[in-house]
Short mmCIF file of C-alpha atoms in Angstrom, two decimals:
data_model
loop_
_atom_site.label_atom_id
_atom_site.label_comp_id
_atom_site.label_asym_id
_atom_site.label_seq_id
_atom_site.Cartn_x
_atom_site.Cartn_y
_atom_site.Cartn_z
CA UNK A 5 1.91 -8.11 -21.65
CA UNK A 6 -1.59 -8.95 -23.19
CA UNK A 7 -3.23 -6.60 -25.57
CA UNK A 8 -6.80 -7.47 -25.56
CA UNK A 9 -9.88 -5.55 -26.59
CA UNK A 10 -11.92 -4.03 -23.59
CA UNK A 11 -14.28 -6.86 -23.15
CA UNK A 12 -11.91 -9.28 -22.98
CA UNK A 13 -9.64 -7.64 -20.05
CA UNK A 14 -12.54 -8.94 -16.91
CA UNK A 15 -10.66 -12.42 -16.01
CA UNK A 16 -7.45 -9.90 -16.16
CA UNK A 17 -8.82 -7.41 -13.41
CA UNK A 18 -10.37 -9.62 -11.64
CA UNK A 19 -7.68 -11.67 -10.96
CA UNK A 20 -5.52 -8.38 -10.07
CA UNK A 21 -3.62 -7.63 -12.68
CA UNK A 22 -2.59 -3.74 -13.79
CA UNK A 23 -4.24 -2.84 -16.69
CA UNK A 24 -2.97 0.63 -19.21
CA UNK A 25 -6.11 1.71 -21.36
CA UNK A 26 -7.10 4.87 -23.44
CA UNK A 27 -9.21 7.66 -21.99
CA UNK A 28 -10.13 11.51 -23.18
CA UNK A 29 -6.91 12.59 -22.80
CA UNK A 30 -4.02 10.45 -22.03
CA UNK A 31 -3.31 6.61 -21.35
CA UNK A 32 -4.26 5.80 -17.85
CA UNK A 33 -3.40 2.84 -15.49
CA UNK A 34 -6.13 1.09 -13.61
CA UNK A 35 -6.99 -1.78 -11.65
CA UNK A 36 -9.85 -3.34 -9.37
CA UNK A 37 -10.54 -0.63 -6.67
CA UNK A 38 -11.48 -3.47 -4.29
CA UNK A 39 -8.29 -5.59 -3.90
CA UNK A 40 -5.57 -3.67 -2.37
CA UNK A 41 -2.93 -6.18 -3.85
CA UNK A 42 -3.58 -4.78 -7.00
CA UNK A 43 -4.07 -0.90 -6.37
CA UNK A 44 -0.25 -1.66 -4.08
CA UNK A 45 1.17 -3.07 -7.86
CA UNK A 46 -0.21 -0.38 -9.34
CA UNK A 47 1.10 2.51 -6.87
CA UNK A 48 4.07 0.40 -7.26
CA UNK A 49 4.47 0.62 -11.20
CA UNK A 50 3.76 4.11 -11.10
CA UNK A 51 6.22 4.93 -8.06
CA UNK A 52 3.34 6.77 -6.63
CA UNK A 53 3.11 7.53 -2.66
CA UNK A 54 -0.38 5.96 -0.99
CA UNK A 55 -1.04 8.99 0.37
CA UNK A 56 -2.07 11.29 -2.49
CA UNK A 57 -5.00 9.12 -3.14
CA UNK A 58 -6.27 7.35 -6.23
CA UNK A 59 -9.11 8.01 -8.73
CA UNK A 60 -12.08 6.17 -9.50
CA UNK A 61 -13.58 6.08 -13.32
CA UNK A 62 -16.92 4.59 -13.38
CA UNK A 63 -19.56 4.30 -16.36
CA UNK A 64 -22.75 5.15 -14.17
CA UNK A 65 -22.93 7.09 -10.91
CA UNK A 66 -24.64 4.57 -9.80
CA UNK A 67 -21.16 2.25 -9.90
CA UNK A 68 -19.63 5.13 -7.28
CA UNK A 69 -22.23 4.85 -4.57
CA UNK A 70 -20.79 1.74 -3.06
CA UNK A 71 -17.61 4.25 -2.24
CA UNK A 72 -19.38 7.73 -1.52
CA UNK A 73 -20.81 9.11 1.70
CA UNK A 74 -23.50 11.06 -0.43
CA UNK A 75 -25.11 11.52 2.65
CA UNK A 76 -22.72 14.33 3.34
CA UNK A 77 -23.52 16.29 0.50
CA UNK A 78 -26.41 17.93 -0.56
CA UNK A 79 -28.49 17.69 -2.89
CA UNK A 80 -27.54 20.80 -5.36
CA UNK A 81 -24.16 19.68 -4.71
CA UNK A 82 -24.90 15.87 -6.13
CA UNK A 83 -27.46 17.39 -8.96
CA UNK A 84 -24.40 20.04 -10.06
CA UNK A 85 -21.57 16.64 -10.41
CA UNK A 86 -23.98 14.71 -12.52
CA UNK A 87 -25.13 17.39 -14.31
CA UNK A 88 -21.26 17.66 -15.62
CA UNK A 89 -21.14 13.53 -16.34
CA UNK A 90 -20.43 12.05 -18.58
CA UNK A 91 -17.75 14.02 -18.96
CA UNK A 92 -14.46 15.38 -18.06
CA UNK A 93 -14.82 16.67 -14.82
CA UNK A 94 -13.72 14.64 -11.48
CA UNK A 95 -15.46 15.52 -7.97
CA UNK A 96 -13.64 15.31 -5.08
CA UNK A 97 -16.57 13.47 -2.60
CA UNK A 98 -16.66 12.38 0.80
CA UNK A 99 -15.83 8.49 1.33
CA UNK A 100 -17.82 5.71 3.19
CA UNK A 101 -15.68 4.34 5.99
CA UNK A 102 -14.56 1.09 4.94
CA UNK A 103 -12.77 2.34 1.68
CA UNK A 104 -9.14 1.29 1.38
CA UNK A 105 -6.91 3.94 2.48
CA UNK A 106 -4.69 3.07 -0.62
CA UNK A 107 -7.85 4.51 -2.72
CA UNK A 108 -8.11 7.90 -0.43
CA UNK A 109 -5.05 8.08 0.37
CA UNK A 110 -4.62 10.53 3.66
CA UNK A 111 -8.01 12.11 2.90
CA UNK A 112 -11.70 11.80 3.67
CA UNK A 113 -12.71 11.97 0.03
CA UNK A 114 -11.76 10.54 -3.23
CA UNK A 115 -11.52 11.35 -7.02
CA UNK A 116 -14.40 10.17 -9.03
CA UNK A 117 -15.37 10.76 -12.48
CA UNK A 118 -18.13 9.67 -14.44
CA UNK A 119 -16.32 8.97 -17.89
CA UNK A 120 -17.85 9.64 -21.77
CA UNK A 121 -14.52 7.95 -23.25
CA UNK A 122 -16.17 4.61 -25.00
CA UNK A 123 -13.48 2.06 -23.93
CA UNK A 124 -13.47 3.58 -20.04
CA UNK A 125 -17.38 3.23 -19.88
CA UNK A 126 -16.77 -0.63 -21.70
CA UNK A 127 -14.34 -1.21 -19.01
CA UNK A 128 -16.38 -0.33 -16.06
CA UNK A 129 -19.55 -1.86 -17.55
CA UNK A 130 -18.07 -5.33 -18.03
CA UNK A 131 -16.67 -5.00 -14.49
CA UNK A 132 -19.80 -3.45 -13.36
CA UNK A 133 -18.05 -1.21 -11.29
CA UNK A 134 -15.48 1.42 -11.29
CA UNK A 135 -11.93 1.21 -12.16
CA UNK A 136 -8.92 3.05 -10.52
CA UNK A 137 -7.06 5.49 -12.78
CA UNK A 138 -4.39 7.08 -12.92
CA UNK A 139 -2.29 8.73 -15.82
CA UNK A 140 0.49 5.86 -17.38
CA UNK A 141 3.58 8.07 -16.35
CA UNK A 142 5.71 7.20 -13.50
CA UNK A 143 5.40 10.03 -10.77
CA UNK A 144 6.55 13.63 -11.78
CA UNK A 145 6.63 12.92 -15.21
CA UNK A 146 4.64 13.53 -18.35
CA UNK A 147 1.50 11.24 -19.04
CA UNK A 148 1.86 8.86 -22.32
CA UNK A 149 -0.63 9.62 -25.10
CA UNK A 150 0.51 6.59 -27.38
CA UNK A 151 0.44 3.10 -26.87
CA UNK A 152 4.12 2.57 -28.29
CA UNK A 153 5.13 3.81 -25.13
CA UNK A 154 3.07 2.05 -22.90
CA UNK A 155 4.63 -1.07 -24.45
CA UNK A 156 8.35 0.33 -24.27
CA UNK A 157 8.16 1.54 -20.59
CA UNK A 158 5.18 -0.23 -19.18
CA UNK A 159 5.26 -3.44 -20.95
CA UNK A 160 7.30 -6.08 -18.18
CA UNK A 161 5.38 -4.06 -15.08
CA UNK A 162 1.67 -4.49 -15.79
CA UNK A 163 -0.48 -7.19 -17.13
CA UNK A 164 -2.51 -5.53 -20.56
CA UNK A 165 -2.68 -2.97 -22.93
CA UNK A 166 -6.17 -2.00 -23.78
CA UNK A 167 -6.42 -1.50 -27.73
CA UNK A 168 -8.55 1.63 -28.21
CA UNK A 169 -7.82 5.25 -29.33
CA UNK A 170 -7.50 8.34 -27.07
CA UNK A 171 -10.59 11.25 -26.52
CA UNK A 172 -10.38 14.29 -28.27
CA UNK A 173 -9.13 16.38 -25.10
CA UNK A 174 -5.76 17.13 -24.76
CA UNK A 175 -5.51 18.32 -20.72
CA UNK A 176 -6.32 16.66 -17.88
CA UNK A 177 -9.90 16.66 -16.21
CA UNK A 178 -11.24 19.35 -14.13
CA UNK A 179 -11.20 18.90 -10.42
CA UNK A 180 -13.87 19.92 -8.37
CA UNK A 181 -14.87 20.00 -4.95
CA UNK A 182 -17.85 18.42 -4.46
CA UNK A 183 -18.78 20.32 -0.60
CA UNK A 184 -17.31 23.41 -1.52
CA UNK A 185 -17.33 23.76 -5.21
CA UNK A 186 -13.71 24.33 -5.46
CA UNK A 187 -12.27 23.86 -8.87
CA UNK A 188 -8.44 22.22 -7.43
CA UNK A 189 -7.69 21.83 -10.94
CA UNK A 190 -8.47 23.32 -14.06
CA UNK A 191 -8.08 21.19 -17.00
CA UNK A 192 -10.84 20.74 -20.30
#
């Protein structure tokens, strides 16, 4: 396993590798959202079922729009999500139709968050485009918040460690609804 500073992890991504990285609260797996070979490994590593969906980081809003149906939402309801980004606070939004099911999972919508942490926004601007995350556990148990463990229980199943520290927050994000301004989650 590679540990590589955030600029340096493109050629990694790109060629569909599993990446573990800091963000505001825990360590968080990710890979390209457009090759389903790589978001299978990753649902894969993390023993999570396709159907509960994935979520997208991005460092703009404007890296999300090739993914959203903003068409179905409104206005207020787009102004209110980037009035809480960057930040920690995911919207659930509605999808565009060719979006892999392994990113939705069984829903309509998807995840997406607008991220302040430095190395997520690094990540996603050297991509130029949003990353899938999800937290480095394997499913049902608790997220890792150092990168000792990443290497001990992560390090033969994905492809790099991104060298950075972790945000000051110390729960997960809040979830929103983006139609019906549902909090699903309350977190920071």
């Amino acid at each position: 396993m590679l540990q590589l500073q955030p600029s340096a992890v493109a050629a990694v991504i790109n060629q569909g590798g599993v990446i573990a990285y800091p963000t505001e609260a825990v360590f968080g797996l990710g890979c390209d959202p457009d090759n389903d070979s790589a978001i299978e490994k990753l649902l894969a590593v993390k023993q999570r079922p396709w159907q509960k969906g994935l979520i997208l980081v991005a460092s703009s809003f404007e890296q999300l729009l090739p993914y959203l149906d903003i068409t179905l939402l409104t206005e207020q309801q787009l102004q209110f999500a980037q009035s809480k980004w960057p930040g920690p606070f995911t919207f659930v939004m509605p999808i565009k139709s060719h979006v892999s099911k392994l990113l939705c999972g069984e829903f309509d919508s998807i995840a997406v968050r607008v991220s302040a942490h430095p190395v997520v926004r690094e990540l996603c601007n050297t991509l130029n485009k949003p990353l899938v995350s999800t937290s480095a556990n394997l499913a049902g148990e608790q997220p890792v918040v150092d990168a000792q463990h990443i290497i001990t229980d992560f390090s033969d199943k994905i492809d790099a460690l991104i060298l950075g520290q972790l945000g000051e927050q110390r729960q997960p994000s809040t979830i929103i609804d983006a139609r019906s301004g549902q909090i699903l989650r309350s977190g920071s």
